[in-house]
mmCIF file of C-alpha atoms and ligand atoms in Angstrom:
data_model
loop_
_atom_site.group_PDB
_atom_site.id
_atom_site.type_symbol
_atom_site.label_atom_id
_atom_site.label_comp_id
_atom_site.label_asym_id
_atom_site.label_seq_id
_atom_site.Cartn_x
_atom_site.Cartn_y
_atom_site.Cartn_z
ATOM 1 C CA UNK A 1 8.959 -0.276 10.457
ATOM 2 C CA UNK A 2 11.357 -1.510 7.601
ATOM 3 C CA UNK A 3 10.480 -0.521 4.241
ATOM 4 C CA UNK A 4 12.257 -1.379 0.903
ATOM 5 C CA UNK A 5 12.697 1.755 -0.572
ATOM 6 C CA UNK A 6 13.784 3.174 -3.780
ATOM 7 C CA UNK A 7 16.825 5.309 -2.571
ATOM 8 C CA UNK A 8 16.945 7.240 -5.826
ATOM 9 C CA UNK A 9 16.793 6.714 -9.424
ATOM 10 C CA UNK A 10 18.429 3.554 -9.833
ATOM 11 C CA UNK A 11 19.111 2.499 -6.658
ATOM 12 C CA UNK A 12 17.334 0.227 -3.665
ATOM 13 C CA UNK A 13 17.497 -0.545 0.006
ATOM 14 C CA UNK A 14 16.200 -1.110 3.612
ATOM 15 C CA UNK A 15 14.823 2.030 5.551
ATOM 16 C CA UNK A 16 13.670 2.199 8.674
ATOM 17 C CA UNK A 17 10.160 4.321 8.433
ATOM 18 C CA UNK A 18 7.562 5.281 11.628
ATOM 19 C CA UNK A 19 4.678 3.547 10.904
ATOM 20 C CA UNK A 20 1.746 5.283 9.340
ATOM 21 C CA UNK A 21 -1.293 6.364 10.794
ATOM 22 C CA UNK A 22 -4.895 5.231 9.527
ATOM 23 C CA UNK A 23 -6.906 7.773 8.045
ATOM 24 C CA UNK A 24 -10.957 7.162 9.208
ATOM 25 C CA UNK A 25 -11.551 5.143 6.575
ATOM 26 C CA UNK A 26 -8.281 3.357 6.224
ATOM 27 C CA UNK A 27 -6.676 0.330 7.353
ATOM 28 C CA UNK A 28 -2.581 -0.497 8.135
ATOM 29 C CA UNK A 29 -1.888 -3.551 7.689
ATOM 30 C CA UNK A 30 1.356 -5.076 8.887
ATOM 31 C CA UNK A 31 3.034 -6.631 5.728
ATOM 32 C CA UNK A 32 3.955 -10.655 5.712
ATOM 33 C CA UNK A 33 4.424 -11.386 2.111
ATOM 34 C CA UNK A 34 5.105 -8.479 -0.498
ATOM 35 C CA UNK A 35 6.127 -8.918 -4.133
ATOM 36 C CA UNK A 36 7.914 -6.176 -6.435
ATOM 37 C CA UNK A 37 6.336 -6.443 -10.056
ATOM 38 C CA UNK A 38 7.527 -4.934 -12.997
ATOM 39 C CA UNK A 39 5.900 -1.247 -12.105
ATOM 40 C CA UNK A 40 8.192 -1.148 -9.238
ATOM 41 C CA UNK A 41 11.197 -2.117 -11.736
ATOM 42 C CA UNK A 42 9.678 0.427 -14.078
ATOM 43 C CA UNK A 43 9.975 3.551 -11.085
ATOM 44 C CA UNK A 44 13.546 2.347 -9.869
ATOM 45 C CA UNK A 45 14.645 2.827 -13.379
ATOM 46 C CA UNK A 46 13.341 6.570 -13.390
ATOM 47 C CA UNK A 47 9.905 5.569 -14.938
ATOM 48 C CA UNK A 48 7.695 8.050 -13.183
ATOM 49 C CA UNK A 49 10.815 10.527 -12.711
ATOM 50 C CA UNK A 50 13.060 11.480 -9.328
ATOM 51 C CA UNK A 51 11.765 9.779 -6.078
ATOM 52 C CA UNK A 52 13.786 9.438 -2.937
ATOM 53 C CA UNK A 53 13.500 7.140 -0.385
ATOM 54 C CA UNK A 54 10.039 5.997 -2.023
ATOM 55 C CA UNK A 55 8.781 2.572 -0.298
ATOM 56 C CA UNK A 56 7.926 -0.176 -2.790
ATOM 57 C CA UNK A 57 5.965 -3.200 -3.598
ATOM 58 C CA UNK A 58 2.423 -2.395 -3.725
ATOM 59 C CA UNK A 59 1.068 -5.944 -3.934
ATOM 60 C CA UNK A 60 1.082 -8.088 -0.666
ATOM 61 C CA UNK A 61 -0.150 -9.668 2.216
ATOM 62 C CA UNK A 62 -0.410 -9.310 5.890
ATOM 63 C CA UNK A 63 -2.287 -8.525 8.717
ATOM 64 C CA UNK A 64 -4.774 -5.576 9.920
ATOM 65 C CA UNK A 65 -2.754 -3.347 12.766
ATOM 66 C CA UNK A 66 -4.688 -0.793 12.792
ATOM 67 C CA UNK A 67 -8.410 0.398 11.745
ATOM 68 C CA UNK A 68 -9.706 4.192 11.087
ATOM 69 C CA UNK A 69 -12.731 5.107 13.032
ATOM 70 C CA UNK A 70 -15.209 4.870 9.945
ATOM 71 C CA UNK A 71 -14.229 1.106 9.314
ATOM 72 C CA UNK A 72 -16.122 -1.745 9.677
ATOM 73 C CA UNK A 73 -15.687 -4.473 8.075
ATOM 74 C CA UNK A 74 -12.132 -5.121 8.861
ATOM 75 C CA UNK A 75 -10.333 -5.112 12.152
ATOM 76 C CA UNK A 76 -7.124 -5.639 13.907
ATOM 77 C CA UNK A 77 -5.871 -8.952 13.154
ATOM 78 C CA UNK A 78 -7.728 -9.906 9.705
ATOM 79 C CA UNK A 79 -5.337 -11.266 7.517
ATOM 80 C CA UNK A 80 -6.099 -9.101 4.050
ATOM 81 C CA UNK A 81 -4.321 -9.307 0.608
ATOM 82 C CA UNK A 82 -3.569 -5.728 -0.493
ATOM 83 C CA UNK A 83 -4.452 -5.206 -4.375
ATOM 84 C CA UNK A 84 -2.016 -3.444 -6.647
ATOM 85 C CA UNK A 85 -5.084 -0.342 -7.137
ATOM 86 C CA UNK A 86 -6.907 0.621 -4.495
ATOM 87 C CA UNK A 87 -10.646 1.209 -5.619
ATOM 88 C CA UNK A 88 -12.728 4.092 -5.229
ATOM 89 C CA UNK A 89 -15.098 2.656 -2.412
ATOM 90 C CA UNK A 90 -17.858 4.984 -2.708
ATOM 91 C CA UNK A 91 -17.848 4.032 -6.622
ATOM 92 C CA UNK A 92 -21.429 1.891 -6.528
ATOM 93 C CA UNK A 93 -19.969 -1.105 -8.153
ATOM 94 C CA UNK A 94 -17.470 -1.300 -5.246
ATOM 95 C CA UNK A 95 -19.820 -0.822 -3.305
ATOM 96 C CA UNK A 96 -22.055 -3.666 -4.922
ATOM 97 C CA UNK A 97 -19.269 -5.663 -4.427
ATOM 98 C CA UNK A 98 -17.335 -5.120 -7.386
ATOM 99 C CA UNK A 99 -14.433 -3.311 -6.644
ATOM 100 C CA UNK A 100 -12.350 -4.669 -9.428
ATOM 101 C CA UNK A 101 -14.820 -2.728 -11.785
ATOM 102 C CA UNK A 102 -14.943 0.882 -10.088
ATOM 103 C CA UNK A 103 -12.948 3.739 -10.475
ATOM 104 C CA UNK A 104 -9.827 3.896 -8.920
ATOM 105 C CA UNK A 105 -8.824 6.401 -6.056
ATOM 106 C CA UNK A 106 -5.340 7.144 -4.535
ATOM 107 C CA UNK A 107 -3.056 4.399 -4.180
ATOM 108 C CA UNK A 108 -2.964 2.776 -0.991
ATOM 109 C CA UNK A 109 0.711 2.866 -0.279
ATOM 110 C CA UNK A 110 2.148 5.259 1.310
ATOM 111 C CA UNK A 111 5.638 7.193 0.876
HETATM 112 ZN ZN1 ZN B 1 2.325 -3.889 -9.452
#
């Protein structure tokens, strides 16, 4: 897959990365629309320190390639928006359907 990448401190580009694997209770979704907001501008500039070849823009749209074995309510070929945080699921108020209100668990992207 192509993935816009922070190169290194400072510097950006187009990398061509295998595409990820879901974990059980994860989802890849093949990216249509992304957007790079001012975090992303924040870690090119050496915000959050040395990163190489780190893919960014967290925030975007597409379509479910692939589900983990635990998931059910999406599957391949749902078009999803992807959030900027990734909630903690098994927080109840995600759970209760507000997962704007839970904790937050890793981030969602992957490197
Ligand atoms: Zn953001």
């Amino acid at each position: 897959m192509k993935a816009f990448v922070m190169k290194r401190i400072g510097e950006v580009g187009f990398l061509d990365k295998p595409m990820p694997s879901p974990g059980p209770n994860d989802a890849v979704v093949r990216t249509t629309s992304a957007l790079i907001c001012t975090s992303d501008s924040h870690t090119v500039a050496g915000g959050i320190g040395p990163r190489e070849d780190l893919t960014l823009g967290h925030e975007a749209v597409g379509v479910v390639a692939e589900v983990g074995s635990e998931v059910r309510a999406f599957r391949p070929g749902d078009r999803v928006l992807v959030g900027a945080i990734t909630p903690d699921w098994g927080d109840p108020a995600a759970q209760g359907g507000h997962a704007s209100q839970s904790s937050t668990s890793s981030s969602g992207s992957w490197s």
